[in-house]
Coordinates of C-alpha atoms and ligand atoms in Angstrom, one line a residue:
Chain A
M206 CA 63.1 49.3 -39.3
I207 CA 63.4 51.0 -42.7
V208 CA 64.9 54.4 -43.5
S209 CA 65.1 56.0 -46.9
G210 CA 66.1 59.2 -48.6
R211 CA 68.5 61.0 -51.0
V212 CA 72.2 60.4 -50.6
I213 CA 74.9 62.8 -49.6
K214 CA 78.2 61.0 -50.1
L215 CA 81.4 61.8 -48.2
G216 CA 84.9 60.3 -48.2
D217 CA 87.1 58.3 -45.9
K218 CA 88.1 59.3 -42.3
I219 CA 85.5 61.9 -41.6
D220 CA 86.7 62.8 -38.1
T221 CA 84.6 64.3 -35.3
D222 CA 86.5 67.6 -35.5
L223 CA 85.1 67.9 -39.0
I224 CA 81.6 66.8 -37.9
I225 CA 81.4 69.3 -35.1
P226 CA 84.5 71.6 -34.3
A227 CA 85.5 71.8 -30.7
K228 CA 84.4 75.4 -30.3
H229 CA 80.8 74.3 -30.4
L230 CA 81.2 71.7 -27.6
K231 CA 80.1 73.9 -24.8
Y232 CA 76.5 73.3 -25.9
T233 CA 74.3 70.3 -26.4
D234 CA 71.2 71.9 -27.9
P235 CA 70.5 69.8 -31.0
Q236 CA 69.2 72.8 -33.0
Y237 CA 72.3 74.9 -32.3
L238 CA 74.6 72.0 -33.1
A239 CA 72.7 71.2 -36.4
Q240 CA 73.6 74.7 -37.7
H241 CA 77.3 73.8 -37.5
V242 CA 77.4 70.2 -38.5
L243 CA 80.3 69.4 -40.9
E244 CA 81.0 73.2 -41.1
P245 CA 84.7 73.0 -42.0
L246 CA 83.8 70.7 -44.9
D247 CA 80.8 72.5 -46.2
P248 CA 79.2 75.4 -44.3
E249 CA 75.9 74.8 -46.2
F250 CA 75.7 71.2 -45.2
H251 CA 72.9 71.7 -42.7
K252 CA 70.7 73.3 -45.4
K253 CA 71.3 70.4 -47.8
A254 CA 70.5 67.9 -45.1
S255 CA 67.4 69.6 -43.8
K256 CA 65.0 67.7 -46.0
G257 CA 66.2 64.4 -44.7
V258 CA 69.2 62.6 -46.2
V259 CA 71.2 59.4 -45.9
L260 CA 74.9 59.8 -45.5
I261 CA 77.2 57.4 -47.3
A262 CA 80.9 57.4 -46.3
G263 CA 84.1 55.4 -46.6
K264 CA 86.3 54.1 -43.8
L265 CA 86.4 55.1 -40.2
F266 CA 83.5 57.5 -40.1
G267 CA 83.5 59.4 -36.9
M268 CA 87.1 58.8 -35.9
G269 CA 88.7 60.9 -33.2
S270 CA 87.2 62.4 -30.2
S271 CA 84.4 61.0 -28.0
R272 CA 82.2 64.2 -28.4
E273 CA 78.6 62.9 -28.5
Q274 CA 77.6 66.2 -30.1
A275 CA 78.8 64.7 -33.4
A276 CA 75.9 62.2 -33.5
I277 CA 73.4 64.7 -32.0
A278 CA 74.3 67.3 -34.7
L279 CA 74.0 65.0 -37.6
K280 CA 70.6 63.7 -36.5
A281 CA 69.3 67.1 -35.7
A282 CA 70.4 68.4 -39.1
G283 CA 68.2 65.9 -40.9
V284 CA 70.6 62.9 -41.4
K285 CA 68.3 59.9 -41.2
A286 CA 71.1 57.2 -41.2
V287 CA 74.8 56.9 -41.9
L288 CA 76.1 53.9 -43.9
A289 CA 79.8 53.7 -43.9
E290 CA 82.5 51.2 -44.9
S291 CA 83.6 51.2 -41.3
F292 CA 83.0 53.3 -38.2
A293 CA 85.1 54.4 -35.3
R294 CA 83.9 52.5 -32.2
I295 CA 83.0 55.5 -30.0
F296 CA 81.0 57.3 -32.7
F297 CA 79.1 54.1 -33.5
R298 CA 78.0 53.8 -29.9
N299 CA 77.2 57.5 -29.6
A300 CA 75.0 57.3 -32.7
V301 CA 73.0 54.4 -31.5
N302 CA 72.7 55.9 -28.0
N303 CA 71.2 59.0 -29.6
G304 CA 68.9 57.2 -32.0
L305 CA 70.8 57.9 -35.2
P306 CA 70.9 54.7 -37.3
V307 CA 74.3 53.6 -38.4
M308 CA 75.2 50.5 -40.4
S309 CA 78.6 49.1 -41.6
C310 CA 78.5 48.3 -45.3
S311 CA 81.9 47.2 -46.6
K312 CA 81.7 48.3 -50.3
I313 CA 78.9 50.8 -50.2
T314 CA 80.9 53.7 -51.8
E315 CA 81.4 51.7 -55.0
F316 CA 77.7 51.5 -55.7
V317 CA 76.3 54.8 -54.5
V318 CA 76.7 58.4 -55.7
D319 CA 75.5 61.8 -54.5
G320 CA 71.8 62.2 -55.1
D321 CA 70.9 58.5 -55.4
Y322 CA 67.7 57.4 -53.7
I323 CA 68.4 54.7 -51.1
S324 CA 66.3 52.6 -48.9
V325 CA 67.8 50.7 -45.9
N326 CA 66.3 47.9 -43.9
L327 CA 68.3 48.1 -40.7
S328 CA 66.9 44.9 -39.3
T329 CA 67.9 42.7 -42.3
G330 CA 70.8 44.7 -43.7
E331 CA 69.1 44.9 -47.1
V332 CA 69.9 48.1 -49.0
S333 CA 68.3 49.0 -52.3
L334 CA 68.8 51.7 -54.9
P335 CA 65.5 51.4 -56.7
E336 CA 66.3 53.9 -59.5
K337 CA 69.4 51.9 -60.4
G338 CA 67.9 48.5 -59.7
I339 CA 70.7 47.6 -57.3
N340 CA 70.2 45.6 -54.2
L341 CA 73.0 45.0 -51.6
K342 CA 73.3 43.1 -48.5
C343 CA 75.1 44.7 -45.6
K344 CA 75.6 43.7 -42.0
E345 CA 72.2 43.8 -40.2
L346 CA 72.1 45.4 -36.7
P347 CA 71.7 43.3 -33.6
E348 CA 68.2 43.2 -32.2
V349 CA 69.1 45.2 -29.1
V350 CA 70.5 48.0 -31.2
I351 CA 67.3 48.1 -33.3
K352 CA 65.3 48.4 -30.0
I353 CA 67.5 51.3 -28.8
L354 CA 67.1 53.0 -32.1
S355 CA 63.4 52.5 -32.2
S356 CA 63.1 54.0 -28.7
G357 CA 65.0 57.1 -29.9
G358 CA 68.2 56.4 -27.9
L359 CA 69.7 54.7 -24.9
I360 CA 68.2 56.8 -22.2
E361 CA 64.7 56.5 -23.7
Y362 CA 65.3 52.7 -24.1
L363 CA 66.4 52.3 -20.5
K364 CA 63.4 54.3 -19.2
G365 CA 61.2 51.9 -21.2
V366 CA 62.9 48.8 -19.8
K367 CA 62.6 50.0 -16.2
Chain B
M106 CA 91.6 44.8 -6.1
K107 CA 90.4 41.2 -5.7
Y108 CA 90.5 38.9 -8.7
E109 CA 88.2 35.9 -8.8
V110 CA 89.5 33.0 -10.6
I111 CA 87.6 32.4 -13.9
M112 CA 88.2 29.0 -15.4
A113 CA 89.1 29.4 -19.0
G114 CA 91.6 28.4 -21.6
E115 CA 94.8 30.3 -22.1
Q116 CA 93.9 34.0 -22.3
T117 CA 95.4 37.2 -23.5
L118 CA 95.6 40.1 -21.1
T119 CA 92.5 41.7 -22.6
E120 CA 90.5 38.5 -22.4
K121 CA 91.6 38.0 -18.8
I122 CA 90.5 41.4 -17.7
L123 CA 87.2 41.2 -19.5
S124 CA 86.5 37.7 -18.2
R125 CA 87.0 38.9 -14.6
A126 CA 84.8 42.0 -15.3
A127 CA 82.1 39.9 -17.0
G128 CA 82.1 37.2 -14.3
K129 CA 82.5 34.6 -17.0
A130 CA 85.0 33.5 -19.6
V131 CA 84.8 35.6 -22.7
T132 CA 86.1 35.1 -26.3
P133 CA 86.5 37.6 -29.1
N134 CA 83.3 39.0 -30.6
D135 CA 81.2 38.2 -27.6
I136 CA 79.1 41.2 -26.6
V137 CA 79.2 41.2 -22.8
E138 CA 78.2 43.4 -19.9
I139 CA 81.2 44.2 -17.6
S140 CA 81.7 45.9 -14.3
V141 CA 83.7 49.1 -14.4
D142 CA 86.4 49.9 -11.9
L143 CA 87.2 53.5 -12.6
I144 CA 85.3 56.2 -14.4
G145 CA 86.6 59.6 -15.5
F146 CA 85.4 62.8 -17.1
H147 CA 86.5 66.4 -17.5
D148 CA 84.9 69.8 -17.7
L149 CA 83.9 69.8 -21.4
T150 CA 82.3 66.3 -21.4
G151 CA 81.4 66.4 -17.7
F152 CA 78.5 68.9 -18.1
H153 CA 77.1 66.7 -20.8
V154 CA 77.4 63.5 -18.6
I155 CA 75.6 65.4 -15.9
E156 CA 72.8 66.5 -18.3
V157 CA 72.2 62.9 -19.1
I158 CA 72.2 61.8 -15.5
E159 CA 69.7 64.5 -14.6
S160 CA 67.5 63.6 -17.5
V161 CA 66.8 60.3 -15.9
G162 CA 65.8 62.0 -12.7
Y163 CA 69.0 61.9 -10.6
K164 CA 69.9 64.9 -8.4
Y165 CA 73.3 63.5 -7.5
I166 CA 76.1 61.7 -9.3
P167 CA 75.8 58.0 -8.5
N168 CA 78.8 55.8 -7.7
P169 CA 81.0 58.8 -6.8
E170 CA 83.7 56.6 -5.3
K171 CA 84.5 55.2 -8.8
L172 CA 84.7 58.6 -10.4
V173 CA 87.6 60.9 -11.1
I174 CA 86.9 64.4 -12.4
A175 CA 89.6 66.7 -13.7
F176 CA 89.1 70.1 -15.3
D177 CA 91.5 70.4 -18.1
H178 CA 89.9 71.3 -21.4
L179 CA 89.0 74.9 -20.8
V180 CA 91.2 75.9 -17.9
P181 CA 91.3 78.4 -16.5
P182 CA 88.0 79.4 -18.2
P183 CA 88.6 81.6 -21.2
D184 CA 85.0 82.7 -21.5
V185 CA 81.8 82.9 -19.5
R186 CA 80.3 79.7 -20.8
S187 CA 83.4 77.7 -19.9
A188 CA 83.2 79.2 -16.4
E189 CA 79.5 78.3 -16.2
I190 CA 80.1 74.7 -17.2
Q191 CA 82.8 74.3 -14.6
K192 CA 80.7 75.9 -11.9
L193 CA 77.9 73.4 -12.7
V194 CA 80.2 70.4 -12.6
R195 CA 82.1 71.7 -9.5
E196 CA 78.9 72.2 -7.5
L197 CA 77.3 68.9 -8.3
A198 CA 80.6 67.1 -7.6
R199 CA 80.7 68.7 -4.2
K200 CA 77.1 67.9 -3.4
S201 CA 77.6 64.3 -4.6
K202 CA 80.8 63.9 -2.5
V203 CA 83.1 63.1 -5.4
L204 CA 86.4 63.0 -3.5
N205 CA 88.6 62.5 -6.5
F206 CA 87.9 65.9 -7.9
H207 CA 90.7 68.0 -9.5
D208 CA 90.0 71.6 -10.2
V209 CA 91.8 74.0 -12.5
G210 CA 95.5 73.5 -12.6
D211 CA 95.9 70.0 -11.1
G212 CA 96.4 68.4 -14.5
I213 CA 95.0 66.7 -17.5
L214 CA 92.6 63.9 -16.7
H215 CA 94.6 61.1 -18.4
Q216 CA 97.8 62.1 -16.7
L217 CA 96.1 62.3 -13.3
L218 CA 94.6 58.8 -13.8
L219 CA 98.1 57.4 -14.3
E220 CA 99.6 59.4 -11.4
K221 CA 97.0 58.5 -8.8
Y222 CA 94.3 56.0 -9.7
V223 CA 94.8 53.3 -12.4
E224 CA 95.9 49.8 -11.5
P225 CA 96.9 46.9 -13.7
G226 CA 94.0 44.8 -14.7
Q227 CA 91.3 47.4 -14.1
V228 CA 88.5 48.3 -16.5
V229 CA 88.6 52.1 -17.0
V230 CA 86.0 54.1 -19.0
G231 CA 86.1 57.8 -19.5
A232 CA 84.2 60.5 -21.4
D233 CA 87.2 61.3 -23.6
S234 CA 88.7 59.3 -26.4
H235 CA 92.2 59.4 -24.9
T236 CA 91.2 57.4 -21.9
S237 CA 93.2 54.7 -23.8
T238 CA 96.2 56.3 -22.1
A239 CA 95.5 54.2 -18.9
G240 CA 96.5 51.1 -20.9
A241 CA 100.1 52.1 -20.2
L242 CA 99.6 50.5 -16.7
G243 CA 98.0 47.4 -18.1
A244 CA 94.3 48.4 -17.7
F245 CA 91.6 47.8 -20.3
A246 CA 90.7 51.4 -20.9
Q247 CA 88.2 52.9 -23.3
G248 CA 86.9 56.3 -24.2
M249 CA 83.2 56.6 -24.6
G250 CA 80.5 59.3 -25.2
A251 CA 78.7 61.1 -22.4
T252 CA 75.6 58.8 -22.5
D253 CA 77.7 55.7 -22.2
V254 CA 79.7 57.2 -19.3
A255 CA 76.5 58.3 -17.6
A256 CA 75.1 54.8 -18.0
A257 CA 78.3 53.4 -16.4
L258 CA 77.9 55.8 -13.4
L259 CA 74.2 54.8 -13.1
T260 CA 74.7 51.1 -13.2
G261 CA 78.4 50.5 -12.4
K262 CA 78.6 48.6 -15.7
T263 CA 79.0 49.0 -19.4
W264 CA 79.0 46.7 -22.4
V265 CA 81.8 45.8 -24.8
S266 CA 82.3 43.8 -27.9
V267 CA 85.3 41.6 -26.9
P268 CA 88.1 42.6 -29.3
Q269 CA 90.6 40.3 -30.9
S270 CA 94.0 40.7 -29.3
F271 CA 97.0 41.6 -31.4
K272 CA 100.5 41.2 -30.0
V273 CA 103.2 43.8 -30.5
V274 CA 106.7 43.1 -29.3
L275 CA 109.1 46.0 -28.6
K276 CA 112.7 44.7 -28.6
G277 CA 116.1 46.3 -28.3
V278 CA 117.0 49.9 -27.4
P279 CA 115.8 53.1 -29.1
K280 CA 118.2 55.4 -30.9
K281 CA 119.1 58.7 -29.3
W282 CA 116.2 61.2 -29.2
V283 CA 113.7 58.6 -30.4
T284 CA 110.9 58.3 -27.9
G285 CA 107.4 56.8 -27.5
K286 CA 106.0 59.2 -30.0
D287 CA 108.1 57.9 -32.8
V288 CA 107.0 54.4 -32.0
A289 CA 103.4 55.4 -32.1
L290 CA 104.0 57.1 -35.5
E291 CA 105.9 54.1 -36.7
I292 CA 102.8 51.9 -36.0
L293 CA 100.6 54.4 -37.9
R294 CA 103.1 54.5 -40.8
E295 CA 103.1 50.7 -41.1
F296 CA 99.4 49.9 -40.4
K297 CA 97.5 53.1 -41.1
A298 CA 94.6 54.4 -38.9
D299 CA 92.1 51.7 -39.7
Y300 CA 93.9 48.4 -39.4
F301 CA 93.4 47.9 -35.6
N302 CA 89.7 48.9 -35.6
G303 CA 88.1 46.2 -33.4
M304 CA 91.4 44.9 -32.0
S305 CA 93.1 45.2 -28.7
L306 CA 96.9 45.8 -28.9
E307 CA 99.0 44.2 -26.2
F308 CA 102.6 45.4 -26.0
Y309 CA 105.3 43.2 -24.7
V310 CA 108.5 45.2 -23.9
E311 CA 111.5 42.9 -23.9
K312 CA 113.9 45.3 -22.0
S313 CA 111.4 46.9 -19.7
S314 CA 113.5 49.9 -18.6
E315 CA 114.3 50.8 -22.2
F316 CA 110.7 51.8 -22.8
P317 CA 109.8 53.7 -19.6
M318 CA 106.3 54.6 -18.4
D319 CA 106.3 58.0 -20.1
Y320 CA 106.9 56.4 -23.5
R321 CA 104.2 53.8 -22.8
A322 CA 101.7 56.5 -21.9
T323 CA 102.4 58.2 -25.2
V324 CA 101.8 55.0 -27.2
S325 CA 98.6 54.1 -25.3
N326 CA 97.4 57.6 -25.6
M327 CA 97.7 57.3 -29.4
G328 CA 96.1 53.9 -29.3
I329 CA 92.8 55.7 -30.2
E330 CA 94.6 57.2 -33.3
F331 CA 95.3 53.6 -34.3
N332 CA 91.5 53.1 -33.7
A333 CA 92.3 50.2 -31.5
D334 CA 89.7 49.1 -29.0
S335 CA 92.3 49.3 -26.3
T336 CA 96.1 49.5 -26.1
L337 CA 97.7 47.7 -23.1
F338 CA 101.2 47.3 -22.0
V339 CA 101.7 44.0 -20.3
P340 CA 102.7 44.9 -16.7
D341 CA 106.4 44.2 -16.0
A342 CA 109.2 45.4 -13.8
E343 CA 108.8 49.0 -15.2
T344 CA 105.1 49.0 -14.3
Y345 CA 105.9 47.7 -10.8
S346 CA 108.6 50.3 -10.1
Y347 CA 106.5 53.2 -11.5
L348 CA 103.7 52.3 -9.2
K349 CA 106.1 51.8 -6.3
N350 CA 108.2 54.9 -6.8
E351 CA 105.6 57.4 -8.1
R352 CA 102.7 56.3 -6.0
G353 CA 104.1 54.2 -3.2
V354 CA 101.8 51.3 -3.9
E355 CA 102.5 47.7 -4.5
C356 CA 99.8 46.6 -7.0
K357 CA 99.0 43.0 -7.9
M358 CA 100.4 42.4 -11.3
I359 CA 98.5 40.6 -14.0
S360 CA 99.9 38.8 -17.1
P361 CA 98.5 37.2 -20.2
D362 CA 98.8 33.4 -20.2
K363 CA 101.9 32.0 -21.8
N364 CA 100.1 30.2 -24.6
A365 CA 97.4 32.8 -25.2
S366 CA 96.5 33.1 -28.8
Y367 CA 96.7 36.3 -30.7
V368 CA 95.2 37.2 -34.0
D369 CA 98.7 38.2 -35.2
E370 CA 102.0 39.4 -33.9
H371 CA 104.3 42.3 -35.0
V372 CA 107.8 42.9 -33.8
I373 CA 109.4 46.3 -33.7
D374 CA 113.1 46.6 -33.2
L375 CA 113.4 49.9 -31.4
K376 CA 116.9 50.5 -33.0
D377 CA 115.2 50.7 -36.4
V378 CA 112.7 53.4 -35.4
D379 CA 113.5 56.8 -36.8
L380 CA 112.4 60.3 -35.8
L381 CA 109.0 60.7 -37.5
V382 CA 106.4 63.3 -38.2
A383 CA 102.7 63.0 -39.1
A384 CA 101.8 65.6 -41.7
P385 CA 98.4 67.2 -42.1
Y386 CA 95.6 66.3 -42.1
S387 CA 95.9 62.8 -40.9
V388 CA 97.7 61.0 -38.1
D389 CA 98.8 58.3 -40.4
N390 CA 100.3 60.6 -43.0
V391 CA 103.7 59.7 -41.5
K392 CA 107.0 60.8 -43.0
G393 CA 110.6 60.8 -41.8
V394 CA 111.5 64.2 -40.3
R395 CA 114.1 64.5 -43.0
E396 CA 111.4 64.8 -45.6
V397 CA 110.0 68.0 -44.2
E398 CA 113.3 69.3 -42.8
G399 CA 113.8 73.1 -43.3
M400 CA 110.2 74.0 -43.4
E401 CA 109.5 77.2 -41.5
V402 CA 107.6 76.9 -38.3
D403 CA 105.3 79.5 -36.8
M404 CA 104.5 77.9 -33.5
V405 CA 105.8 74.9 -31.5
F406 CA 103.6 73.3 -28.8
I407 CA 105.2 71.0 -26.3
G408 CA 102.6 69.5 -24.0
S409 CA 99.2 67.7 -24.0
C410 CA 98.3 64.3 -22.6
T411 CA 100.5 62.7 -25.3
N412 CA 103.8 64.4 -24.5
G413 CA 103.6 66.8 -21.6
R414 CA 105.4 64.5 -19.1
L415 CA 108.7 65.0 -17.3
S416 CA 110.8 63.2 -19.8
D417 CA 109.4 65.4 -22.6
L418 CA 110.3 68.5 -20.6
E419 CA 113.7 67.1 -19.8
I420 CA 114.4 66.6 -23.5
A421 CA 113.1 70.1 -24.4
A422 CA 115.3 71.6 -21.6
K423 CA 118.4 69.8 -22.8
M424 CA 117.9 71.1 -26.4
M425 CA 117.2 74.6 -25.3
K426 CA 119.8 75.1 -22.6
G427 CA 121.7 78.3 -23.2
R428 CA 119.8 78.9 -26.5
K429 CA 116.9 81.0 -27.6
V430 CA 113.9 79.9 -29.5
R431 CA 113.2 81.4 -33.0
S432 CA 109.6 80.1 -33.3
R433 CA 106.9 80.9 -30.8
C434 CA 107.0 78.1 -28.3
V435 CA 104.4 77.1 -25.8
V436 CA 105.2 74.5 -23.2
I437 CA 102.5 73.0 -21.0
P438 CA 103.3 70.3 -18.4
A439 CA 100.6 67.6 -18.2
S440 CA 100.0 68.0 -14.4
R441 CA 101.0 70.0 -11.4
K442 CA 103.2 67.2 -10.3
V443 CA 105.1 67.3 -13.6
F444 CA 105.3 71.1 -13.3
N445 CA 106.7 71.0 -9.8
K446 CA 109.2 68.3 -10.6
A447 CA 110.4 70.2 -13.7
L448 CA 110.8 73.3 -11.6
E449 CA 112.8 71.4 -9.0
L450 CA 115.1 70.1 -11.7
G451 CA 115.5 73.5 -13.4
Y452 CA 113.8 72.5 -16.7
I453 CA 111.2 75.2 -16.4
Q454 CA 113.8 77.9 -15.7
T455 CA 115.8 76.8 -18.8
L456 CA 112.7 76.8 -21.0
V457 CA 111.6 80.3 -19.8
S458 CA 115.1 81.6 -20.3
A459 CA 115.1 80.2 -23.9
G460 CA 112.0 82.3 -24.5
C461 CA 109.2 79.7 -24.2
V462 CA 105.8 80.6 -22.8
V463 CA 105.4 78.1 -20.0
T464 CA 102.1 77.6 -18.2
F465 CA 100.3 75.3 -15.8
S466 CA 98.6 72.3 -17.1
T467 CA 95.7 72.6 -19.5
C468 CA 94.8 71.1 -22.8
G469 CA 95.2 74.6 -24.3
P470 CA 96.2 74.7 -28.0
C471 CA 95.7 70.9 -28.5
I472 CA 92.0 71.5 -29.2
G473 CA 92.4 75.1 -30.4
G474 CA 91.0 76.1 -27.0
H475 CA 93.4 78.8 -25.9
F476 CA 97.1 79.6 -25.1
G477 CA 98.1 79.5 -28.7
V478 CA 95.3 78.9 -31.2
A479 CA 96.6 78.4 -34.7
G480 CA 96.0 81.2 -37.2
P481 CA 95.3 80.9 -41.0
D482 CA 98.1 79.3 -43.0
E483 CA 100.3 78.9 -39.9
V484 CA 102.6 75.9 -39.6
I485 CA 102.4 74.3 -36.2
L486 CA 104.7 71.7 -34.8
S487 CA 102.9 69.9 -32.0
T488 CA 103.7 67.1 -29.6
S489 CA 99.9 66.4 -29.3
N490 CA 98.1 63.6 -30.9
R491 CA 95.8 64.9 -33.7
N492 CA 96.4 67.0 -36.8
F493 CA 92.9 67.0 -38.2
K494 CA 91.8 70.0 -40.2
G495 CA 91.0 72.9 -37.9
R496 CA 91.9 70.9 -34.8
M497 CA 94.2 73.5 -33.4
G498 CA 92.4 76.6 -34.7
S499 CA 92.1 77.9 -38.3
P500 CA 91.0 75.2 -40.8
N501 CA 93.8 76.6 -43.0
S502 CA 96.5 76.0 -40.4
K503 CA 98.7 73.0 -40.8
T504 CA 99.7 70.8 -37.8
F505 CA 102.7 68.4 -37.9
L506 CA 102.8 65.9 -35.0
V507 CA 106.3 65.2 -33.6
G508 CA 108.1 64.0 -30.5
P509 CA 109.7 66.3 -28.0
S510 CA 113.2 66.3 -29.4
V511 CA 112.2 67.4 -32.9
A512 CA 109.7 69.9 -31.5
A513 CA 112.4 71.6 -29.3
A514 CA 115.2 71.5 -31.9
S515 CA 112.8 73.0 -34.4
A516 CA 111.7 75.8 -32.0
V517 CA 115.3 76.8 -31.5
L518 CA 116.1 76.8 -35.2
G519 CA 112.8 78.2 -36.4
K520 CA 112.4 75.4 -38.9
V521 CA 111.7 71.7 -38.9
S522 CA 115.0 70.2 -37.7
E523 CA 116.4 67.0 -36.4
P524 CA 118.0 67.3 -32.9
G525 CA 121.4 66.6 -34.4
E526 CA 121.3 69.9 -36.3
L527 CA 121.7 71.8 -33.0
Q528 CA 125.3 70.6 -32.4
Ligands
LIG2092 S1 95.5 67.4 -24.2 FE1 94.4 67.3 -26.2 S2 94.0 65.1 -26.6 FE2 94.7 65.3 -24.4 S3 92.7 65.4 -23.3 FE3 93.4 67.5 -23.7 S4 92.3 68.0 -25.6 FE4 92.2 65.8 -25.4

């Protein structure tokens, strides 16, 4: 499973209150949520992401609350994958369950800057930045996670298994 | 609850609980399916859980006997959409015969779980990150998203990656006015928010009564701020007497094996823990209260699933007796039981006389919901658990997290103060 796109780079500890503030949690409609994703950080984020981007972040991406809307909003806004140095456990699961690819990559922020073109093979953990001639090896995702992601999320996956 | 004996080497409490729930001996980093004993959700995540359940074709909530529902996030509903969400959950809960249903005013989910439902050794999952609170009673408790919780209801199971266990020993006696909050902040000061990611913290209290259940609940509650996979207190005499006195039950206790191996160990001497504060915008931006002393405070919030318990209100009442607050001060007991007890003991009357706004239990200002949303540039002193940008209202407000004694003393003096300043 391969995803690619231009990079938007964020810092450490992007918490779920930043990804989708609590006032939007009364709704689950992906299109509505997409309009407000990362709003406190950059109200224009959803426009920048709309063509399809790969997010690169530092430590503990998605820390904080269990709100699944954080993963739904990112995906609906056009985020194709998130590669971070580490993830908060709940967010990581929510992302997979909603078909948003996520991969831990311990030193990724040292190699990537905003606007880079990146290609990620989720099954092997190979990451390449063709314009820079850089190839990295990150932690590949377990097979079951790839299957859930390919189905589009946990519920779709479970329906398929039944 | 019945425990089947699983043959395994010496195990930590986490490994013991997960082995029982998996039906086989587990070791760290195993990914295993486990049975779930108790499931919780509230109004704001509940409607989302129900959407997921309905999307797979269910008309009722499956496994209602394992479920506890408590309305706490948007109560009483401040707007039409909140009322609509609650109506939807309430009606489906009734149709599905969810007996453990708590409507507006009963309390915050995590507090109700401790007061009525959790037992040592259980696996608890909830659609809220602070489900970690249940670890105070020695349960393996994790917050999860709506889809994972829906899946747990549909199958009675979930999956976990078995965390490595890390041992924390609390020894000695805390200084005056130092409580569980300061211990949680001390851990964040020392280890920062990412150290325990992927680990389960097991707390051993050497003098069990010196670190009572309320303090344990605060620390386990903030376990998710340490990003620990779970935060358990090894059941001891305090656990036993809490369950006996508060709930009238005699639960089977469960302990880690004597020679269980931990990835590491950290000892905290409680007498060395100072009054601490987490400055914006990160829970691990911890400082001594002295470092921010004197800063003017617009609003003080004493409450939440972190510090809205009886001992918190007792401390606040002691500080405020015969005094008036200079900062706006909102006090919210974590449950009806706490409220009633505080009324009986006169704490509520004292707080009201001091000029606090006291209300029934709700999450309220903790998520910037209502009853005291933070305005632009306001400085908030809060006993809750998160000070992320915009968490309590305006993205330009600043939240400082403190324990109940600092919150109450600061409310009286209108500026950040140590409790000693009041004398
Ligand atoms: S009081 Fe705050 S942290 Fe606790 S459950 Fe409510 S919103 Fe969450």
